[in-house]
XYZ file of C-alpha atoms in Angstrom:
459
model
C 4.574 52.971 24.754
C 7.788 54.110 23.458
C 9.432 51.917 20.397
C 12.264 49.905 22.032
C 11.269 50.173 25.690
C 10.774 46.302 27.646
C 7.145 45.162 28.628
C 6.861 43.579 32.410
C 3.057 43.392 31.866
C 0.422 44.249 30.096
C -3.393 43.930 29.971
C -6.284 44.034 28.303
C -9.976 43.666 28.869
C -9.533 41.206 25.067
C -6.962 38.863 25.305
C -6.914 35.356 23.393
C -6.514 32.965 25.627
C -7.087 29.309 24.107
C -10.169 29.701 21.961
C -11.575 32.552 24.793
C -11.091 36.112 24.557
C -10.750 37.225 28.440
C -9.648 40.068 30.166
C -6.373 38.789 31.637
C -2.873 40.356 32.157
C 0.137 38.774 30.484
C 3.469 39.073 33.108
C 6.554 38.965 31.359
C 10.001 38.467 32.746
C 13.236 38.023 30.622
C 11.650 38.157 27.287
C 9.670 35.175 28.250
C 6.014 34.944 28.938
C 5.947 33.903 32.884
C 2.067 33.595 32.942
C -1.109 34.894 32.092
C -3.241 36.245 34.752
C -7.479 36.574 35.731
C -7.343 40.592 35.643
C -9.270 39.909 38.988
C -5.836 38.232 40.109
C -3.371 40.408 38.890
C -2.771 43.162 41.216
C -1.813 40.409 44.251
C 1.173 39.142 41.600
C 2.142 42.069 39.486
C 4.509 43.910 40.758
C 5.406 47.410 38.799
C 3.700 48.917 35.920
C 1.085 47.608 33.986
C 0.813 48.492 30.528
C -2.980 49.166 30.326
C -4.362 48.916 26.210
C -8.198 49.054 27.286
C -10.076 46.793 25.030
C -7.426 46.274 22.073
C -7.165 42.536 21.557
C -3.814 40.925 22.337
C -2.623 37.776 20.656
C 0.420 35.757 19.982
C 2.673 37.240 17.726
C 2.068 36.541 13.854
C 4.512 33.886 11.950
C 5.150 34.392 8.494
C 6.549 31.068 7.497
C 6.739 32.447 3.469
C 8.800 35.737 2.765
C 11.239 36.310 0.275
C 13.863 39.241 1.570
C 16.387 38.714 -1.235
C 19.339 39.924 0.424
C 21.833 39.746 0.105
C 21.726 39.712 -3.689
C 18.647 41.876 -4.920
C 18.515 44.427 -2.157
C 17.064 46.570 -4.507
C 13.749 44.761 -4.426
C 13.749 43.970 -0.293
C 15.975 43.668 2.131
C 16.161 42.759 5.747
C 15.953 46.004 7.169
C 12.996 47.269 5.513
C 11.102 43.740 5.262
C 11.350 43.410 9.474
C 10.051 46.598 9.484
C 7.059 45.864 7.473
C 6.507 42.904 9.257
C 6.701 44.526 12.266
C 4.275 47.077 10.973
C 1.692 44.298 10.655
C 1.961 42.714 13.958
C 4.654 39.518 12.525
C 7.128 39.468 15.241
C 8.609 36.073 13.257
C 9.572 35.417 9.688
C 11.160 32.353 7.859
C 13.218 33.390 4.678
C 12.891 32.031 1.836
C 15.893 30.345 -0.157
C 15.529 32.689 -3.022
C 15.689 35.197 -4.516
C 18.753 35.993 -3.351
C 22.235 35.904 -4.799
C 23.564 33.412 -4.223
C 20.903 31.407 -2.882
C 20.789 29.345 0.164
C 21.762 25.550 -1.816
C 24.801 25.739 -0.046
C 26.416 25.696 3.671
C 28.796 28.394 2.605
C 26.013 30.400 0.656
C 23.895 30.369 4.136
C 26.482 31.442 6.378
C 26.475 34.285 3.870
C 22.771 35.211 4.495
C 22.882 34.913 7.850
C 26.157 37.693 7.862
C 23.600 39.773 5.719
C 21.322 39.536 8.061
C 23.052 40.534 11.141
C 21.985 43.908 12.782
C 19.121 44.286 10.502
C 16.088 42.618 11.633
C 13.593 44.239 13.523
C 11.492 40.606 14.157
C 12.933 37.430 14.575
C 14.320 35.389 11.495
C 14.451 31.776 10.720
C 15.958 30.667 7.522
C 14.861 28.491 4.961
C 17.389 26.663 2.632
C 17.010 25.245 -1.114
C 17.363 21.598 -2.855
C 18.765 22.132 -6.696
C 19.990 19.407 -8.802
C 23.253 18.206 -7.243
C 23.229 19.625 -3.869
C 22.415 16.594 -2.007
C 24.946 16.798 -0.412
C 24.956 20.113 1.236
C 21.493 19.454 3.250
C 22.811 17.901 6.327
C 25.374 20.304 7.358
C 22.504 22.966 6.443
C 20.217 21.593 8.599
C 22.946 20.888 11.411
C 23.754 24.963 10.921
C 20.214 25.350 11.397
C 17.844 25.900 8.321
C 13.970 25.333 9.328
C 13.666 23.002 6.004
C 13.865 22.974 2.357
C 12.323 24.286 -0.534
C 12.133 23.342 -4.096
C 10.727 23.903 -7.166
C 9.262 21.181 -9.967
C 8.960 24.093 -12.490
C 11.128 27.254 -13.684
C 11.574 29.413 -10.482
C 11.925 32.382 -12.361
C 15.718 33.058 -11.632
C 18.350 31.183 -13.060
C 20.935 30.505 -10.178
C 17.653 28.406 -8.392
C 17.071 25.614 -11.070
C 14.023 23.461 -10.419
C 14.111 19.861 -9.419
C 13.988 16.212 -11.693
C 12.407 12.610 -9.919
C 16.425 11.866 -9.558
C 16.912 15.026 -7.524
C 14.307 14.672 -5.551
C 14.882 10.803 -4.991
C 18.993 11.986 -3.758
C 17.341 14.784 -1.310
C 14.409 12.774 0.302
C 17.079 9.971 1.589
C 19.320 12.797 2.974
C 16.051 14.573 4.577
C 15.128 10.971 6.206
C 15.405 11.062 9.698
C 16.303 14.531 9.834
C 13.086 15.814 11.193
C 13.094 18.484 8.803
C 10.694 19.636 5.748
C 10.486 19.881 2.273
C 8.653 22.642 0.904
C 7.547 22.444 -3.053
C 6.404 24.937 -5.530
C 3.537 22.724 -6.840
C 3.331 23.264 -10.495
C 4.479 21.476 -13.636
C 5.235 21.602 -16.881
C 2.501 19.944 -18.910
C 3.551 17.314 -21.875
C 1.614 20.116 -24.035
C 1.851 23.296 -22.837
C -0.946 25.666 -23.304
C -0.189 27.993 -25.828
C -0.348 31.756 -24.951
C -2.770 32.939 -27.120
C -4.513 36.376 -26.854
C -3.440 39.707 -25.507
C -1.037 40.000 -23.094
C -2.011 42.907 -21.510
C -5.067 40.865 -20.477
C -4.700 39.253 -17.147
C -7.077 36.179 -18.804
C -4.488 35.394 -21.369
C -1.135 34.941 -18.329
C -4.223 32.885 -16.441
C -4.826 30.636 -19.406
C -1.079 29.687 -19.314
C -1.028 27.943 -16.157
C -3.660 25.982 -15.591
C -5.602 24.096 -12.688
C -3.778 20.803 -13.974
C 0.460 22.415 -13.539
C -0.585 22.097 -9.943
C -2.726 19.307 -9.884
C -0.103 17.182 -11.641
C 2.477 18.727 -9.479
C 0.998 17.852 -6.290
C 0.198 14.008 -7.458
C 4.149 14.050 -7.467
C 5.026 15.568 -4.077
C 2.453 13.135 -2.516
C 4.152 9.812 -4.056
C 7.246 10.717 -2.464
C 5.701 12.004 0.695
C 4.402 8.513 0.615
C 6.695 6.467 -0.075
C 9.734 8.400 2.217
C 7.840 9.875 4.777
C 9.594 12.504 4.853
C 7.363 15.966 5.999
C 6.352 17.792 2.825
C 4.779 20.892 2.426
C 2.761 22.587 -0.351
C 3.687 25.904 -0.250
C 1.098 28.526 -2.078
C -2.069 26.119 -3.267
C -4.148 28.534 -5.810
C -6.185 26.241 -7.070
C -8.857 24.292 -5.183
C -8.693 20.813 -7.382
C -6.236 19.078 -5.482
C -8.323 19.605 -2.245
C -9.656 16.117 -2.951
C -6.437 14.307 -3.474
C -4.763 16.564 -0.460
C -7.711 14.823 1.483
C -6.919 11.278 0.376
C -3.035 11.935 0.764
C -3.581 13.229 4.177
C -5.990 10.063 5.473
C -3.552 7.447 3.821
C -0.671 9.136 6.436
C 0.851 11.050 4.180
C 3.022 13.795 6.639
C 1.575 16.487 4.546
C 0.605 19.932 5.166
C -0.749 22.893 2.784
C -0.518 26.850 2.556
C -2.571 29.138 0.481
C -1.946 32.923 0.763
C -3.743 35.917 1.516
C -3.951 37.109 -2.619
C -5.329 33.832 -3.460
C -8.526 34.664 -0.518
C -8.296 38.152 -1.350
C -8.256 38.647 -4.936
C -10.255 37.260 -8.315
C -9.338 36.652 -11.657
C -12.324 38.679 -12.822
C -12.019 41.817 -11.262
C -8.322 42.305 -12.073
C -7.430 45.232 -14.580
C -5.813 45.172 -17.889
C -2.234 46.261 -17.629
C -2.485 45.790 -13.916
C 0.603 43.964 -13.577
C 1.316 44.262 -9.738
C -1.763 41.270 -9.491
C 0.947 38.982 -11.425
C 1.852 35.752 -9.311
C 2.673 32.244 -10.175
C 0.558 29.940 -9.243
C -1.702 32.575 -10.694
C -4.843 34.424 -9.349
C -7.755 32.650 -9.814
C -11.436 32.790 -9.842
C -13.979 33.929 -7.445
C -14.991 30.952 -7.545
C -12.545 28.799 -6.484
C -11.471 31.135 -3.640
C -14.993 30.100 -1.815
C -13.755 26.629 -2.247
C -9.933 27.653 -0.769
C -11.958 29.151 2.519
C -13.996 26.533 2.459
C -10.929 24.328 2.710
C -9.865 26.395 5.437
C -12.713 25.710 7.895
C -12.462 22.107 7.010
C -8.210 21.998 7.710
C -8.014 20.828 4.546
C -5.436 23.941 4.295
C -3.208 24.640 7.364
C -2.342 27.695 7.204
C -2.160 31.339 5.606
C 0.832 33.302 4.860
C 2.169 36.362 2.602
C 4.243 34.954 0.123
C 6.233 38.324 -0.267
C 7.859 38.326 -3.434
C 8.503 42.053 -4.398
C 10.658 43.130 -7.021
C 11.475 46.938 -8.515
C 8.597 48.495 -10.586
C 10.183 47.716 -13.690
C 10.444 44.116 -13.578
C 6.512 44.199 -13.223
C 6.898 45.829 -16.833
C 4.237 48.629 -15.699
C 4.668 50.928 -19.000
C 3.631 47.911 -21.293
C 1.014 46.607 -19.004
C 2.595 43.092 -20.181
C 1.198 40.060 -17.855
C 3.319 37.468 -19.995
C 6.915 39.438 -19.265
C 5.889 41.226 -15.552
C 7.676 39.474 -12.653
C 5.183 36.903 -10.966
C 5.332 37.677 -7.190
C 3.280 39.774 -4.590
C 4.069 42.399 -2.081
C 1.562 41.892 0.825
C 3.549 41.602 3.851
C 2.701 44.229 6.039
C -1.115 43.700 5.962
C -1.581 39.968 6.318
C -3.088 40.273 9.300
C -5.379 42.532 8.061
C -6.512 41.375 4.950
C -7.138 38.081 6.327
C -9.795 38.927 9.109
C -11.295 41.495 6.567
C -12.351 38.582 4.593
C -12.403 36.243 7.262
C -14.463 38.201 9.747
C -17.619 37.814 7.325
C -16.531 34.538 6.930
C -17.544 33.454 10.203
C -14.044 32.832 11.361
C -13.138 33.553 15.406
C -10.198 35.157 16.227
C -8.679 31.652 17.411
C -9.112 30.339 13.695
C -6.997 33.479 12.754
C -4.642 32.555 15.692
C -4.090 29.379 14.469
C -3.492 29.958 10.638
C -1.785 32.645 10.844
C 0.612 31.912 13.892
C 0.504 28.372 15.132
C 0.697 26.472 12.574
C 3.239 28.333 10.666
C 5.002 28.488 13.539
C 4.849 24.282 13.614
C 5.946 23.954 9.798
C 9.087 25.981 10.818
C 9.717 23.810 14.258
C 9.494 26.970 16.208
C 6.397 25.949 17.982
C 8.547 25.001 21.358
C 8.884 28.809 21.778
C 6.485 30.715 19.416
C 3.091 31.046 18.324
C 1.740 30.995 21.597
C 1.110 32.466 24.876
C 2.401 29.677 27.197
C 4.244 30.650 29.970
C 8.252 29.539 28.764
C 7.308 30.553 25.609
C 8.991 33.930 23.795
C 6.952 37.167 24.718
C 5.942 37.785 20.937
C 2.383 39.639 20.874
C 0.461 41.432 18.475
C -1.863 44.845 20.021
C -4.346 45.146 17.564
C -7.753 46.740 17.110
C -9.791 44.549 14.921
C -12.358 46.582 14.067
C -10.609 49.668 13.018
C -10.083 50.219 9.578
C -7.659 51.751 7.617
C -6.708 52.219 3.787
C -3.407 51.204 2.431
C -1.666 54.237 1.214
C 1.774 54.803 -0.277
C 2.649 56.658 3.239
C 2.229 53.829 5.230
C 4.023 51.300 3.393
C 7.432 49.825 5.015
C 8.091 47.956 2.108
C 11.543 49.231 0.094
C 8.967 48.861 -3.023
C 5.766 50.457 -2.844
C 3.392 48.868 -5.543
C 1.084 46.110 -4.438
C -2.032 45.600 -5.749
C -3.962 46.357 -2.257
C -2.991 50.137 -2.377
C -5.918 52.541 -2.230
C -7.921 49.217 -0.410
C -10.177 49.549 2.628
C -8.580 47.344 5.581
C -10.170 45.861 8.943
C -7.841 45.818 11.748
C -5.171 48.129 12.324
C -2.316 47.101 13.707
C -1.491 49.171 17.636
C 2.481 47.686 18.185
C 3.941 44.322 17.959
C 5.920 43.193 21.044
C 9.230 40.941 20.684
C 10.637 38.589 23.266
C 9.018 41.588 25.831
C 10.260 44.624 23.624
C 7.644 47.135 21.630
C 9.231 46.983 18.387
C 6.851 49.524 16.658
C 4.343 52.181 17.657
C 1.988 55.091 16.331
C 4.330 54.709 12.601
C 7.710 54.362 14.736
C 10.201 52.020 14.950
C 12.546 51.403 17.693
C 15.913 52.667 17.019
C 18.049 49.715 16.576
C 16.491 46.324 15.358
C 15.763 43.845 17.936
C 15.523 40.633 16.153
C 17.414 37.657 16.475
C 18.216 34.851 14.194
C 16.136 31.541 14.702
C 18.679 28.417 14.141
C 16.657 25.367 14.351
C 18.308 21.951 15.437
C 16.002 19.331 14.901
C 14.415 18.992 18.416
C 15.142 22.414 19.778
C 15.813 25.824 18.768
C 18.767 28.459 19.329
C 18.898 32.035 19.086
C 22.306 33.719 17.611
């Protein structure tokens, strides 16, 4: 199937229908799914060509609810063209975009209309947009979220750049009465200062002296914060990026006392350890850090449970030099991950042996990202109504992750050279094959995702 050519219908012998993989045919009909077919049935109600993948598994599209593009702004480290790409790459056929780390950040009405002119003509998936609460832009939240912004995001500690200050009680106090009633979502970047820091003793190019520095407590204190005002505003609040599993206990409580609360973790924090990471090995650097093997049993364990909702990328790349590779430096490297191509991937990898269906994978990796972001009306599933978005993917094919086939702009991640499960076939948006065989199609076919409370528009 040529990149950039329309679907009517397709069908496999594997397709995910509910919690049942059945052979079935999927009819599609103005970038909408019009319904799902017995294969037995199809031939009386198909009309034209069916496009045949034999036993490849078909799924709703993946949502990445957690990707930072920084453009425009730092196009040097991403940008829209090449992120879309990479997400197409890996079967996402829907990101949301984070509020940083672009310049100038989405705090404003002004500073969104400018990201959403950035992004014009360059995405190859579809694109929600994510905006930011600072200190003293309380005022600017309503008209973002009546422009269409999924939610919010802030941070209780240093973010890392300087135009995206973190948050105080006050400003958090001013933005939850704004964000009442609005149906939207406040997303936090769980860790705090402590009232005595951890000094950072020991060699830096260690990876066990940068862990030492942020402790299990920055984001158990953190997240003791975000629930009292979850609690007492009930407004939706989301932890975005939970590394450490010690707040599983009071996310439990929080959640049974009707806190409107959900929870993330990402793929590095299920796919990587403390212990086996290098010295010098700087591209493992994220904040919350990396932890122990461990407490990543206890994340998947959290997982199975629904303690944790859902599993995204957190794509935070950067240039090589910010990750300070000559001096091997963990205490000076840039703290973010480039993983979004292979989320997919990496999860069932580790997830396969886990026990984990290909539903469970459906539904933390698509549905309920897809609900955070209130694009579940017309994503994130194969409904007939809903968007044609599907991932063609053969789960277990493996591949290793090779300079070649990244799409990021930046090629360092700290999965190159790794042995992957489940390769990736093509992606299909709103009926449209996006990406095939290491091909794109030739002009991007995404659209913007402007979310208005109850419903959804496309620009």
């Amino acid at each position: 199937m040529e990149p950039g050519s329309a679907v009517s219908a397709v069908r496999s012998q594997r397709v995910l229908c509910g919690e049942k993989i059945l052979p079935a045919v999927i009819v599609i009909k103005e970038g909408k799914i019009h319904s799902v077919l017995p294969d037995s049935e199809a031939s009386a109600h198909v009309a034209g060509k069916v496009l045949d993948v034999g036993d490849s598994l078909i799924m709703p599209g993946i949502v990445d609810s957690h990707v930072h593009v920084n453009e425009p702004g730092r196009t040097d480290w991403e940008g829209y063209w090449t992120a879309t790409r990479a997400a197409a790459a890996g079967g996402i056929t829907t990101i949301a975009d984070m509020p940083l780390n672009t310049i100038p950040p989405t705090t404003t009405l002004r500073n969104f209309n400018e990201k959403l002119c950035a992004a014009t003509g360059q995405c190859f998936v579809d694109t929600a947009f994510w905006g930011g609460v600072i200190p003293g832009n309380q005022m600017e939240l309503k008209p973002m979220c009546q422009a269409g912004v999924a939610g919010f995001k802030c941070f209780l500690i240093h973010s890392g750049v300087e135009e995206f200050p973190h948050v105080t009680d006050a400003d958090l106090h001013a933005a939850m009465k704004q964000l009442q009633g609005t149906n939207s979502v406040l997303l936090f970047h769980a860790e705090q200062e402590l009232s005595h820091p951890v000094a950072e003793k020991g060699d830096p190019q260690e990876y066990s002296t940068f862990l030492k520095s942020r402790p299990d407590i920055m984001e158990l204190e953190a997240i003791h914060t975000v629930i009292e005002f979850c609690l007492q505003y009930q407004v939706r609040c989301h932890i975005v990026h939970l590394s450490s599993a010690e707040p599983l206990e009071l996310i439990r409580a929080a959640k049974q006392a009707g806190a409107p609360l959900t929870v993330e973790t990402t793929h590095h924090y299920l796919n990587l350890s403390a212990e086996d990471i290098p010295g010098r090995a700087t591209q493992f650097k994220c904040c919350p850090p990396i932890r122990g093997t461990a407490n990543q049993e206890l994340l998947w364990s959290a997982l199975k449970a629904g303690d944790i909702d859902m599993v995204v990328s957190d794509h935070s790349p950067c240039t090589p030099d910010l990750k300070c590779l000559d001096s091997g430096d963990f205490t000076q490297a840039w703290g973010g991950i480039s993983s979004l191509q292979f989320g997919l991937s990496l999860f069932w990898t580790s997830a396969s042996k886990r026990g984990f269906s290909f539903s469970d994978a459906a539904r933390l990796l698509r549905e309920e990202p897809a609900r955070l972001c209130r694009l579940d009306n017309q994503k994130g599933s194969l409904i007939p109504g809903h968007d044609a978005d599907l991932v063609i993917w053969d789960p277990e094919k493996e591949f290793t992750v090779k300079e070649d086939n990244i799409h990021h702009k930046n090629k360092l991640t700290p999965y190159l050279d790794r042995v992957l499960r489940g390769m990736v076939r093509f992606p299909i948006v709103r009926g449209q094959v996006v990406y095939s065989h290491g091909s794109f199609s030739s002009q991007p076919l995404g659209k913007h995702l402007l979310i208005q409370n109850k419903s959804t528009t496309t620009v």
